[in-house]
Coordinates of C-alpha atoms and ligand atoms in Angstrom, one line a residue:
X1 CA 123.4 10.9 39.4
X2 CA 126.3 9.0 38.3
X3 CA 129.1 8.4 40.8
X4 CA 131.8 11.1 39.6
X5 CA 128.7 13.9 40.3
X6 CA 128.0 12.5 43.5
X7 CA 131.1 12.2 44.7
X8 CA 131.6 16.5 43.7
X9 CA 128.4 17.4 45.0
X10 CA 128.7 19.4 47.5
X11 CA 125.7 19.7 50.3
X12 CA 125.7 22.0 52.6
X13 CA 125.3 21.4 56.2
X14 CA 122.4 22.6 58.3
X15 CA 120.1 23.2 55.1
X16 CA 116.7 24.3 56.2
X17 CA 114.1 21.2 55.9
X18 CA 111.6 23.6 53.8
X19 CA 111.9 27.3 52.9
X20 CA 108.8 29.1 54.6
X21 CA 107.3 32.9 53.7
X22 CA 108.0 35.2 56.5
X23 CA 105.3 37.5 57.4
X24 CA 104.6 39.8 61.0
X25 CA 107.8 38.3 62.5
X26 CA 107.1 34.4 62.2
X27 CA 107.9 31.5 59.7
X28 CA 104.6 30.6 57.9
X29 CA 103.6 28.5 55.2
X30 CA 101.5 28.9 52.5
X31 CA 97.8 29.6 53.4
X32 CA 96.8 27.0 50.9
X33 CA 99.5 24.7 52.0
X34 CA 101.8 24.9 48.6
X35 CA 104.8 24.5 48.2
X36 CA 107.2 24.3 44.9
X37 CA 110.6 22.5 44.7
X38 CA 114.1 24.1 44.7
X39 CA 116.9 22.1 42.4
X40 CA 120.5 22.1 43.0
X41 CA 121.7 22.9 39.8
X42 CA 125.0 20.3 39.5
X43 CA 122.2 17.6 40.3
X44 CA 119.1 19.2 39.4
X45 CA 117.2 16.9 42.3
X46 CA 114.9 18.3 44.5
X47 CA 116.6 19.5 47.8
X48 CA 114.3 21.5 49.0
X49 CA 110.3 22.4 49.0
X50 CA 109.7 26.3 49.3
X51 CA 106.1 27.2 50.1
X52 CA 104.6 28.8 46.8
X53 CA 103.0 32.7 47.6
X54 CA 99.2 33.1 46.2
X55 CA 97.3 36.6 46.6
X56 CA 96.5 35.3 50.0
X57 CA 99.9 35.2 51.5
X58 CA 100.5 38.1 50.1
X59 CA 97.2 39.8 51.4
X60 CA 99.0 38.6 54.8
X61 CA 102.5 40.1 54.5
X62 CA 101.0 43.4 53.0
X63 CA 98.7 43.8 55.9
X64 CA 101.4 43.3 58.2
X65 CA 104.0 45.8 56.8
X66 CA 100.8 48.5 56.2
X67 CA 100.4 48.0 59.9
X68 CA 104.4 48.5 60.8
X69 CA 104.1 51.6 58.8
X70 CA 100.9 53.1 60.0
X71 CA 102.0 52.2 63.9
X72 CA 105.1 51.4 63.8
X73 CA 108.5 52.7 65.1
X74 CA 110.2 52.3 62.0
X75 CA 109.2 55.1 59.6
X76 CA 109.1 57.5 63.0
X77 CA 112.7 57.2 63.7
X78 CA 115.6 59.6 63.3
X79 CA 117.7 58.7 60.3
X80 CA 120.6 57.8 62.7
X81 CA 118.8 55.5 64.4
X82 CA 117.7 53.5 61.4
X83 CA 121.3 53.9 60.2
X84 CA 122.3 52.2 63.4
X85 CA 120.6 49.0 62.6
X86 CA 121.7 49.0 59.2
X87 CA 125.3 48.8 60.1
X88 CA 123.9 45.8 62.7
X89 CA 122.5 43.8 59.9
X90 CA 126.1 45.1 57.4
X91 CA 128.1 43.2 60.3
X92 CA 126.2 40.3 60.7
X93 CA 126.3 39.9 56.7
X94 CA 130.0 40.3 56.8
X95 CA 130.7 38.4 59.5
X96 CA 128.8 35.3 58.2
X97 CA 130.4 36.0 54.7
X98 CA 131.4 32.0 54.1
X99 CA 128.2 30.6 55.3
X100 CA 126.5 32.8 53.0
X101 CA 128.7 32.4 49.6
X102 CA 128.5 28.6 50.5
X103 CA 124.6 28.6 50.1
X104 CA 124.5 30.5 47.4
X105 CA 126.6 29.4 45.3
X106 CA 125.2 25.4 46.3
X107 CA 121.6 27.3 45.5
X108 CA 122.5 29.0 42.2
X109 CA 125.7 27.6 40.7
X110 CA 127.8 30.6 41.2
X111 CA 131.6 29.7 41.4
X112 CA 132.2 30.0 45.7
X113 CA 134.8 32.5 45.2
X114 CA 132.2 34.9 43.5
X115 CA 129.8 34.4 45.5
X116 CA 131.7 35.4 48.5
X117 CA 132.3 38.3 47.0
X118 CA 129.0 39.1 46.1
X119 CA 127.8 38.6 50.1
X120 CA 130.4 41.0 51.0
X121 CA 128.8 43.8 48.4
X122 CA 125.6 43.0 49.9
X123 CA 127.1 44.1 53.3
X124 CA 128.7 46.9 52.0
X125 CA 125.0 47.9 50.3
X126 CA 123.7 48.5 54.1
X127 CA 126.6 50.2 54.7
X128 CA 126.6 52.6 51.9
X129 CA 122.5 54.0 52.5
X130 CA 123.0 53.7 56.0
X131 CA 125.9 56.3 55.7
X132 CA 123.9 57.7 53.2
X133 CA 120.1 58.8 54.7
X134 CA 122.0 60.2 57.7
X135 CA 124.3 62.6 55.3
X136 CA 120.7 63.3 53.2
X137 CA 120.3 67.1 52.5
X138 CA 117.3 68.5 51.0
X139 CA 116.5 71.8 49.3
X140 CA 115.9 74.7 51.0
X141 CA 115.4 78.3 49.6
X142 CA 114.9 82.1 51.1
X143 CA 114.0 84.7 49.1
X144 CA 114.9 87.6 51.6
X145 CA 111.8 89.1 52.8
X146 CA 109.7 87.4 51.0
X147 CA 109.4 83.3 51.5
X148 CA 110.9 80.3 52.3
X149 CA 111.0 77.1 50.9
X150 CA 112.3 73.8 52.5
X151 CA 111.4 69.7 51.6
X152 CA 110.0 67.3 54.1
X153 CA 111.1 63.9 52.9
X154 CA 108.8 60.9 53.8
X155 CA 109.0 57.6 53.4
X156 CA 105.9 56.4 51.3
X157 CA 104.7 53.1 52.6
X158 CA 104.8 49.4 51.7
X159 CA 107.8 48.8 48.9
X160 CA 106.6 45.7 46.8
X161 CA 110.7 44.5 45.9
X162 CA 111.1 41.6 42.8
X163 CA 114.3 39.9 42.3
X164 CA 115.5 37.7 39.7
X165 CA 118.3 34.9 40.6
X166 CA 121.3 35.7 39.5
X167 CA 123.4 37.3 42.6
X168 CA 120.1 36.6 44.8
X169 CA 121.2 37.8 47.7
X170 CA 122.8 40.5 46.8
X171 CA 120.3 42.3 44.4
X172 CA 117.5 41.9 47.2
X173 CA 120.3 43.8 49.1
X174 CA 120.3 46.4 46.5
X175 CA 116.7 47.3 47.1
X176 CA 116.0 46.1 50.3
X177 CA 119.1 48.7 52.3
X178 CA 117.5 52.1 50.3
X179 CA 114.0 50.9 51.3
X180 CA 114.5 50.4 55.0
X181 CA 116.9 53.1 55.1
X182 CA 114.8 55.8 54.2
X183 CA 111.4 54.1 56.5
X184 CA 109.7 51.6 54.3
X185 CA 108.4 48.8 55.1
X186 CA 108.5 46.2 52.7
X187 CA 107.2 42.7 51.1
X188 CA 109.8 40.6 49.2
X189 CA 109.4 38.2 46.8
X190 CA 112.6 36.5 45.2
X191 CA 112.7 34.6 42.0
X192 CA 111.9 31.1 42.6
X193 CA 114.9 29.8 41.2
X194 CA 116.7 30.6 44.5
X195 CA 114.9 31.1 47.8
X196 CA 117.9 29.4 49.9
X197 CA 119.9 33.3 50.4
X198 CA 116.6 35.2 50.7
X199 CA 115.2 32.8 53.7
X200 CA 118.6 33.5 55.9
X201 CA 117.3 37.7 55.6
X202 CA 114.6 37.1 58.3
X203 CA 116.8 36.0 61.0
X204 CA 119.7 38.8 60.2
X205 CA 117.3 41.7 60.8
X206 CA 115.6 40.2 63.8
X207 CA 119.0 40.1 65.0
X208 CA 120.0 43.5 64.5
X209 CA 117.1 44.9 66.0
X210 CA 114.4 45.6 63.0
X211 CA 111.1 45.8 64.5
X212 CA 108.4 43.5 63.8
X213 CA 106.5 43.3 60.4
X214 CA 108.6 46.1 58.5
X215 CA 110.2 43.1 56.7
X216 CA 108.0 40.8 55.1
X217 CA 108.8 37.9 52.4
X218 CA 106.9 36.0 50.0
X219 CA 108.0 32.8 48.2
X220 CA 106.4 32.3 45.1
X221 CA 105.7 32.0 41.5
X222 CA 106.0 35.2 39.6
X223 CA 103.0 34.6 37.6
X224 CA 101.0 34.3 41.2
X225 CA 102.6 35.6 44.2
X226 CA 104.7 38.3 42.1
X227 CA 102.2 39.0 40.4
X228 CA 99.2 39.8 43.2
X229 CA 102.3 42.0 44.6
X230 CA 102.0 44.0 41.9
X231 CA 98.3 44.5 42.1
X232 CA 97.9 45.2 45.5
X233 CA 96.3 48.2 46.0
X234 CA 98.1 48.8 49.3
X235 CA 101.6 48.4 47.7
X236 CA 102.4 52.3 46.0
X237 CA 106.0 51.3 45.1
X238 CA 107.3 48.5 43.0
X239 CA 111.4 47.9 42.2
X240 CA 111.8 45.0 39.9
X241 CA 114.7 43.3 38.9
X242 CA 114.7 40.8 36.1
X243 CA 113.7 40.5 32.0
X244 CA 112.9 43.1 30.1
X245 CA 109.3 41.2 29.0
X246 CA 108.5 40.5 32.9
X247 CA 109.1 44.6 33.1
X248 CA 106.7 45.2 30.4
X249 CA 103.9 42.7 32.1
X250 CA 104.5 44.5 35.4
X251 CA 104.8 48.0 33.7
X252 CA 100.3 47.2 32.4
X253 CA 99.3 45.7 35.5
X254 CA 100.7 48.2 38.1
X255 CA 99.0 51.2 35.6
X256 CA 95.8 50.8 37.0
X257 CA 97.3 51.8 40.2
X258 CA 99.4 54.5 39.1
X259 CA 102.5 53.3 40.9
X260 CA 105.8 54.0 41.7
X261 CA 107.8 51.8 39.1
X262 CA 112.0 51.1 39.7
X263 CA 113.3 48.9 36.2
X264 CA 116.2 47.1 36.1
X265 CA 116.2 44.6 32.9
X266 CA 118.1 43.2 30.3
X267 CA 121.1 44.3 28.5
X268 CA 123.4 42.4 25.5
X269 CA 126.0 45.0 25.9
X270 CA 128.4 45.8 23.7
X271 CA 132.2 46.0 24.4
X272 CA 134.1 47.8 21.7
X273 CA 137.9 47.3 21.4
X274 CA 139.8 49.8 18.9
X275 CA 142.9 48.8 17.2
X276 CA 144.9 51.3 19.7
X277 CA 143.5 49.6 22.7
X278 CA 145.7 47.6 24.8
X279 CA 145.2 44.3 23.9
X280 CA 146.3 41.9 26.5
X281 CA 144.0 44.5 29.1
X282 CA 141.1 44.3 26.4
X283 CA 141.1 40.6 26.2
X284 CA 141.2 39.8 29.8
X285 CA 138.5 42.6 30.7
X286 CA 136.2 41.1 28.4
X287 CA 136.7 37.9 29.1
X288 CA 136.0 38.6 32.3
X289 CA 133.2 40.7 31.6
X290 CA 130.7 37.4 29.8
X291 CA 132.5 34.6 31.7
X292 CA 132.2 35.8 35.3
X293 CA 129.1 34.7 37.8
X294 CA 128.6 32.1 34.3
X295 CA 127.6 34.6 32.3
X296 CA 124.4 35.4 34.3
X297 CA 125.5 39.4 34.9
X298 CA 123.0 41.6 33.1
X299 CA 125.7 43.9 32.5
X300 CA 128.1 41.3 30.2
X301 CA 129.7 42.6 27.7
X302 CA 128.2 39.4 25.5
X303 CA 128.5 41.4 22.6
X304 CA 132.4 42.2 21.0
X305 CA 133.1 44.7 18.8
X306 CA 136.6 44.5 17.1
X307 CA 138.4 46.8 14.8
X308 CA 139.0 44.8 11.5
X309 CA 142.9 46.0 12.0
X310 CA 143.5 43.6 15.3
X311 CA 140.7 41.5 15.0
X312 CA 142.2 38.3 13.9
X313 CA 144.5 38.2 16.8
X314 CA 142.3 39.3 18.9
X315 CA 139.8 36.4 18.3
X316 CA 142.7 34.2 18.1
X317 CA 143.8 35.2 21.9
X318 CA 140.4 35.5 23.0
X319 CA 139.5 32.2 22.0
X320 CA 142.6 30.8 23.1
X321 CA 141.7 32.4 26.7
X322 CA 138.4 31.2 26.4
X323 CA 139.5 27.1 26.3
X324 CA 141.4 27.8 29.6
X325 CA 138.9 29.2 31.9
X326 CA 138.4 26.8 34.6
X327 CA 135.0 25.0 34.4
X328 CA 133.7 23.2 37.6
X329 CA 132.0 22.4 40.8
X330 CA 130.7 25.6 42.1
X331 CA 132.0 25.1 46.0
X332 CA 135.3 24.4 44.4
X333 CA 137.5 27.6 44.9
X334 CA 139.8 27.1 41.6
X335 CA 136.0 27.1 39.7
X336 CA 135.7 30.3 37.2
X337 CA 132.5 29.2 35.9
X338 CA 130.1 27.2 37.6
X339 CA 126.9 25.6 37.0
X340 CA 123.7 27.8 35.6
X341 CA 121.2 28.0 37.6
X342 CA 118.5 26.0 36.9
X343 CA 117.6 23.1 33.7
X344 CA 115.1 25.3 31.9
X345 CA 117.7 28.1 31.7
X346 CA 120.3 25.6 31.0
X347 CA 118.0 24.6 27.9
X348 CA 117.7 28.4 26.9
X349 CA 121.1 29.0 26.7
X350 CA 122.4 25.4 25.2
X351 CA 119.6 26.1 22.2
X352 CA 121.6 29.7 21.9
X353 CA 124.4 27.7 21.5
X354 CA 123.2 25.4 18.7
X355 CA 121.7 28.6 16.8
X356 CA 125.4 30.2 17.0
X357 CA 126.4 27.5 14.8
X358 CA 124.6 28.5 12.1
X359 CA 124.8 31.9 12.6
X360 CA 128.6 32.3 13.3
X361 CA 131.9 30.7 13.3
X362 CA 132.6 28.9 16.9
X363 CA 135.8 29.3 18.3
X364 CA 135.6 27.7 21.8
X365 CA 133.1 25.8 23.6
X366 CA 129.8 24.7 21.8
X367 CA 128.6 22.3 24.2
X368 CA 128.9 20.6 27.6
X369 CA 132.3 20.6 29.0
X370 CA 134.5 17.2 29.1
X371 CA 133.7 15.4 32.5
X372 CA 130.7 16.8 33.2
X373 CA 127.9 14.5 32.2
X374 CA 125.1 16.1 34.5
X375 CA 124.4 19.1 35.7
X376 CA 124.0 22.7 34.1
X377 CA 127.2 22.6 33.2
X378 CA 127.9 24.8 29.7
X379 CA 131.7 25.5 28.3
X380 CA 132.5 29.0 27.4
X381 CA 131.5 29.8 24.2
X382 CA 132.6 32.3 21.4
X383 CA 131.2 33.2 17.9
X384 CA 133.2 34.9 15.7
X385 CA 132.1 36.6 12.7
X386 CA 128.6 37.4 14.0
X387 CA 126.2 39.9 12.0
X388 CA 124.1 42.7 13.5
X389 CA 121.1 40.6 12.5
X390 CA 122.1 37.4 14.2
X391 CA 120.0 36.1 17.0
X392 CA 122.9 35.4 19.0
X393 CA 123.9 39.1 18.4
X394 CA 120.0 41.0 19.2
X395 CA 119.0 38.5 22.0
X396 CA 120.2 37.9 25.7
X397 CA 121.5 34.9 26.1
X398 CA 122.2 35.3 29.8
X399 CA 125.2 32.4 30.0
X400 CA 128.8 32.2 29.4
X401 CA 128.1 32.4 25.4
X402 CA 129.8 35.4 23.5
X403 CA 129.6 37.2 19.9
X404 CA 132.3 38.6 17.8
X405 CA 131.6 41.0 15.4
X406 CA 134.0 43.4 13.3
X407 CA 134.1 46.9 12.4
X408 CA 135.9 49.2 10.4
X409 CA 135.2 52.8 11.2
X410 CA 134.0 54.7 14.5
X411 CA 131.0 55.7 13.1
X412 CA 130.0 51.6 12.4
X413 CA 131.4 51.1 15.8
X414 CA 128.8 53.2 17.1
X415 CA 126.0 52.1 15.0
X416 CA 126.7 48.3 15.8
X417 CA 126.6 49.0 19.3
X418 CA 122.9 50.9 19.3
X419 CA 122.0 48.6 17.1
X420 CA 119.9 46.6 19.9
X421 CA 116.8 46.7 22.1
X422 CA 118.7 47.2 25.3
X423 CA 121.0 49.9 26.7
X424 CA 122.1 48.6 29.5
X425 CA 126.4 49.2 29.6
X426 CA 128.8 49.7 27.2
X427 CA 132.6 48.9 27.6
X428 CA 134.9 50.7 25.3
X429 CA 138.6 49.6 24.4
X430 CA 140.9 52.4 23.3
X431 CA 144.2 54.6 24.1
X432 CA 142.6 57.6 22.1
X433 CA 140.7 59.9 25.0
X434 CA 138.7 62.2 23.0
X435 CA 137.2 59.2 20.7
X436 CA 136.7 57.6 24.3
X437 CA 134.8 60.0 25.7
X438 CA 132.7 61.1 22.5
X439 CA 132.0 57.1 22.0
X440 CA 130.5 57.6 25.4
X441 CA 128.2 60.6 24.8
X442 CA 126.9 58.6 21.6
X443 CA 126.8 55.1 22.7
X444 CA 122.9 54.7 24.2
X445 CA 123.9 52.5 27.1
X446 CA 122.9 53.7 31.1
X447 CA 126.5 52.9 32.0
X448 CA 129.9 53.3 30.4
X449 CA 133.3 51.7 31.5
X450 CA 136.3 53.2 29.5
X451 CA 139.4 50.8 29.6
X452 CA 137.8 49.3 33.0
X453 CA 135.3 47.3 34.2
X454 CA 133.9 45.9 37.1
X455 CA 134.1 49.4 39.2
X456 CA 131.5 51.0 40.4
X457 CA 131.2 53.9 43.0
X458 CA 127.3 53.4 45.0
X459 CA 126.7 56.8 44.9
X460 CA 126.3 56.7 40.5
X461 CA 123.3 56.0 38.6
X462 CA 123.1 52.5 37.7
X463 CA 120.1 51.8 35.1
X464 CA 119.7 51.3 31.6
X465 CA 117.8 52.8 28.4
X466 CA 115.7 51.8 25.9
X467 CA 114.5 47.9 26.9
X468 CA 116.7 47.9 29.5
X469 CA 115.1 49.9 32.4
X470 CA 113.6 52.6 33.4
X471 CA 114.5 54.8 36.2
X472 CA 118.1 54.9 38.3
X473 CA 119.0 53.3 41.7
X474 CA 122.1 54.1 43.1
X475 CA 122.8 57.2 45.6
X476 CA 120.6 60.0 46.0
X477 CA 118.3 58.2 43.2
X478 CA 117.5 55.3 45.4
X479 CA 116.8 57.9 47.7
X480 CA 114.3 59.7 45.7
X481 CA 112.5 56.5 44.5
X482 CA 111.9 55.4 48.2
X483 CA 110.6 58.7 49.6
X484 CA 108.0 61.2 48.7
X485 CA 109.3 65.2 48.5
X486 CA 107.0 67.3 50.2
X487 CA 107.8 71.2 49.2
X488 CA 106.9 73.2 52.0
X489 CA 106.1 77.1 50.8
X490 CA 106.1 80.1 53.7
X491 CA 105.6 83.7 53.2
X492 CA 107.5 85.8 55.2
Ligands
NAD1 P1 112.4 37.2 35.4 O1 111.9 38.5 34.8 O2 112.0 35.9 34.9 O3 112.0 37.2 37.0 C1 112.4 38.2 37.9 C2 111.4 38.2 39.0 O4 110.1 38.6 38.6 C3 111.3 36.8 39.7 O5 111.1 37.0 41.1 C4 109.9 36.3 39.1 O6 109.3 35.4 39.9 C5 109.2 37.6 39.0 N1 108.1 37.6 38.0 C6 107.9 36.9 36.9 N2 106.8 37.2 36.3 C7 106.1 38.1 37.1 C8 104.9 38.7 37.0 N3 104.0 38.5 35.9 N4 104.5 39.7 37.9 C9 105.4 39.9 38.9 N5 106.6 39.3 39.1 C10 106.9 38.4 38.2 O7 114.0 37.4 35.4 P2 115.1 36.3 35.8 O8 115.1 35.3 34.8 O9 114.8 35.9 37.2 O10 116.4 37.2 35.8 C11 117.2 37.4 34.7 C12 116.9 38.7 34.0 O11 117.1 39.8 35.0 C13 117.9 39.0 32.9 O12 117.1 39.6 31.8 C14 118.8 40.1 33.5 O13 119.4 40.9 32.5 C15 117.9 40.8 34.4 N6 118.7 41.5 35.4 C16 118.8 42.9 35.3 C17 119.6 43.6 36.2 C18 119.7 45.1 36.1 O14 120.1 45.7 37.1 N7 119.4 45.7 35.0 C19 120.3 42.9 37.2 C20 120.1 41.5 37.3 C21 119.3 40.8 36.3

């Protein structure tokens, strides 16, 4: 490293010496003694070893969450009671809020200001299903005289739960609060770009009172300990976060099996701003909407659709807006975008970069920023004058790198928008309700922000169409993915 990076490298205190699996209550390493290595990313040295998952370990942690379900307190206790120890494990979260954003964002590159907010969502994720399972209802129906019908809801077993590692901590949180809420036990395995977040889980539940072997994680490769997750016989339920080809590779091998599959993948969604939008709202939102957490949001709007009438200025501000977002050091809180996470990504998204060149007209960025010779460090980028058939317009990039493309008509607004694999969000741009809200009944996207972004009530469906998932978490949904309905028929 040269001198300037080691002098804004920031180390955390405390770091663990090596990142263990944590199976039946106890730290352990691999079986086979392997580990892998963890890179800061405004370094990219080695900080840590992680001990790398094979079928074995994972043999282990599903044996020991099979036997927390079969005998077990866990799945056998009221709602409220489970609820209880959610809210346990929502406080501790919250109230080590700093601790947490500060080894995340030293883990993944995130900007410390985002990544304390993203700790606090994971909190307020337990929070949410623990309110949740204890308001659950269920069916029940009387013909008078004749039967009744009610549902026994029951939690199904061992949840296998893959994450990807961009907001690491807070995704597992996504899947891992609905899981133990409703009597699961589980196995995690988080991407290997990041274990720093997921390792700190193990000592949060203890504290808070979860019972023995009901929480089990895996480090590991995807292609080895992800993959023998997935195969397990043992495991019925699999919710996976990450791209839409690792979906498609888990989607065959879990078949055999017949299991429950939860999708969350890709998106290159599109963000359409009419000519009767309001502008200054439009450009900030969607600035904010490819440039936050570095670009690495599967929801980004990375894909800008601009009515020919405003366009020009619209580029011209954007871009403009674009130059002065803050690149820097990701524990620095004035930082706006950070570091990405890892040098192979780094490479994926700088070799987007150099084929927007030739298939648009930069605006901004293009490159590494000034001053920062090391590190995953990538300036915010913007293409103008993108076509459909681009690369940079049909393929996530997953980084802060944006395409502008314009349009003339609704109708061309609506086909350039569907005119991708994914489906994940849309964000439409206008002052003109009804075109709003038919945009939204047309546009095939899971979610739809109208002149907003970044809100979300839980208790929606959050999933995509197309490449882009399959299945809805969120609410009642996450609900129904974690449990089995049993319908229960009487004659009377
Ligand atoms: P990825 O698919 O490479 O990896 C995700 C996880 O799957 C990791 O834990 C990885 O180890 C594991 N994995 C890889 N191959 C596997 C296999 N053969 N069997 C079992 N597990 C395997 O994704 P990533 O690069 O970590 O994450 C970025 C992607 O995630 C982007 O495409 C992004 O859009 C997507 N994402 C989607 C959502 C959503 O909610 N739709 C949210 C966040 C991220």
């Amino acid at each position: 490293m040269t001198d300037t990076a080691t002098a804004q490298r920031h180390v955390p205190a405390d770091l663990p010496d090596r990142i263990c699996h944590y199976i039946d209550g106890a730290f352990v390493d691999s079986l086979d003694g392997g580990t892998f290595d963890v890179l800061d990313p405004v370094s990219n040295e080695v900080y840590v070893q992680a001990a790398a998952g094979k079928k074995a370990d994972i043999e282990a942690a599903v044996h020991a969450a099979r036997r927390a379900f079969a005998d077990g307190p866990w799945p056998r206790l009221l709602p409220r009671e489970r609820s209880r120890v959610l809210h346990r494990i929502a406080d501790i979260v919250e109230s080590r809020d700093a601790r947490l954003a500060e080894l995340e964002s030293f883990d993944s590159g995130l900007p410390l200001t985002q990544a304390l907010g993203q700790a606090r969502r994971a909190a307020e994720n337990f929070r949410f299903f623990a309110d949740l399972v204890v308001a659950q209802a269920d069916d029940t129906f009387k013909v008078p005289g004749r039967q009744i019908n009610y549902v026994n809801r029951k939690p199904i077993g061992v949840a296998g739960l893959i994450t990807p590692w961009n907001t690491p901590f807070m995704l597992e949180s996504w899947k891992l609060a609905p899981a133990l809420a409703t009597g699961n036990t589980v196995v995690l395995k988080p991407a290997e770009f990041t274990p720093l977040s997921a390792s700190l889980w193990a000592g949060i539940f203890e504290e808070a009172g979860l019972p023995r072997g009901v929480f089990n994680l895996v480090n590991g490769l995807g292609e080895e300990a992800g993959d023998a997750l997935v195969k397990h016989p043992d495991v019925p339920l699999i919710s996976f976060t990450g791209e839409s080809r690792t979906g498609q590779i888990i989607f065959g091998n879990a078949a055999p099996y017949l299991k429950g599959l939860s999708m969350e993948l890709g998106g290159k969604s599109p963000a359409v701003v009419f000519a009767d939008a309001d502008l200054d709202a439009a450009v900030d939102a969607t600035i904010f909407g490819v440039f936050s957490l570095n670009g690495e949001r599967c929801t980004a709007g990375s894909r800008i659709l601009v009515q020919r009438d405003v366009y020009d200025e619209f580029v011209e501000r954007y871009a403009a807006q674009a130059k002065r977002i803050r690149v820097g050091y990701p524990h620095d809180p004035a930082t706006e975008v950070g570091a990405l996470v890892h040098p192979e990504h780094y490479d994926k998204v700088m070799s987007y970069v150099e084929i927007g060149k030739t298939e648009g007209r930069l605006v901004a960025g293009g490159g590494r920023p000034e001053g920062f010779d090391e590190g995953n460090f990538v300036a915010p980028t913007v293409f103008a004058d993108v076509s459909p058939d681009a690369r940079i317009f049909q393929e996530e990039i997953f980084g802060p790198v944006v395409a502008i493309t314009p349009f003339d008509t609704d109708e061309e607004a609506l086909a350039l928008a569907n005119d991708t694999k994914y489906g994940l969000a849309a964000y439409v741009w206008t002052n003109d309700l009804k075109r709003a809200h038919n945009f939204s009944q047309a546009v095939e996207a899971g979610m739809v922000w109208l002149n907003s972004n970044n809100v979300r009530d839980l208790r929606t469906p959050f999933g995509g169409v197309k490449a882009s998932g399959l299945g809805h978490e969120g609410g009642y949904r996450s609900i129904d993915f974690y449990t089995d309905q049993q319908a229960v028929h009487i004659t009377l």
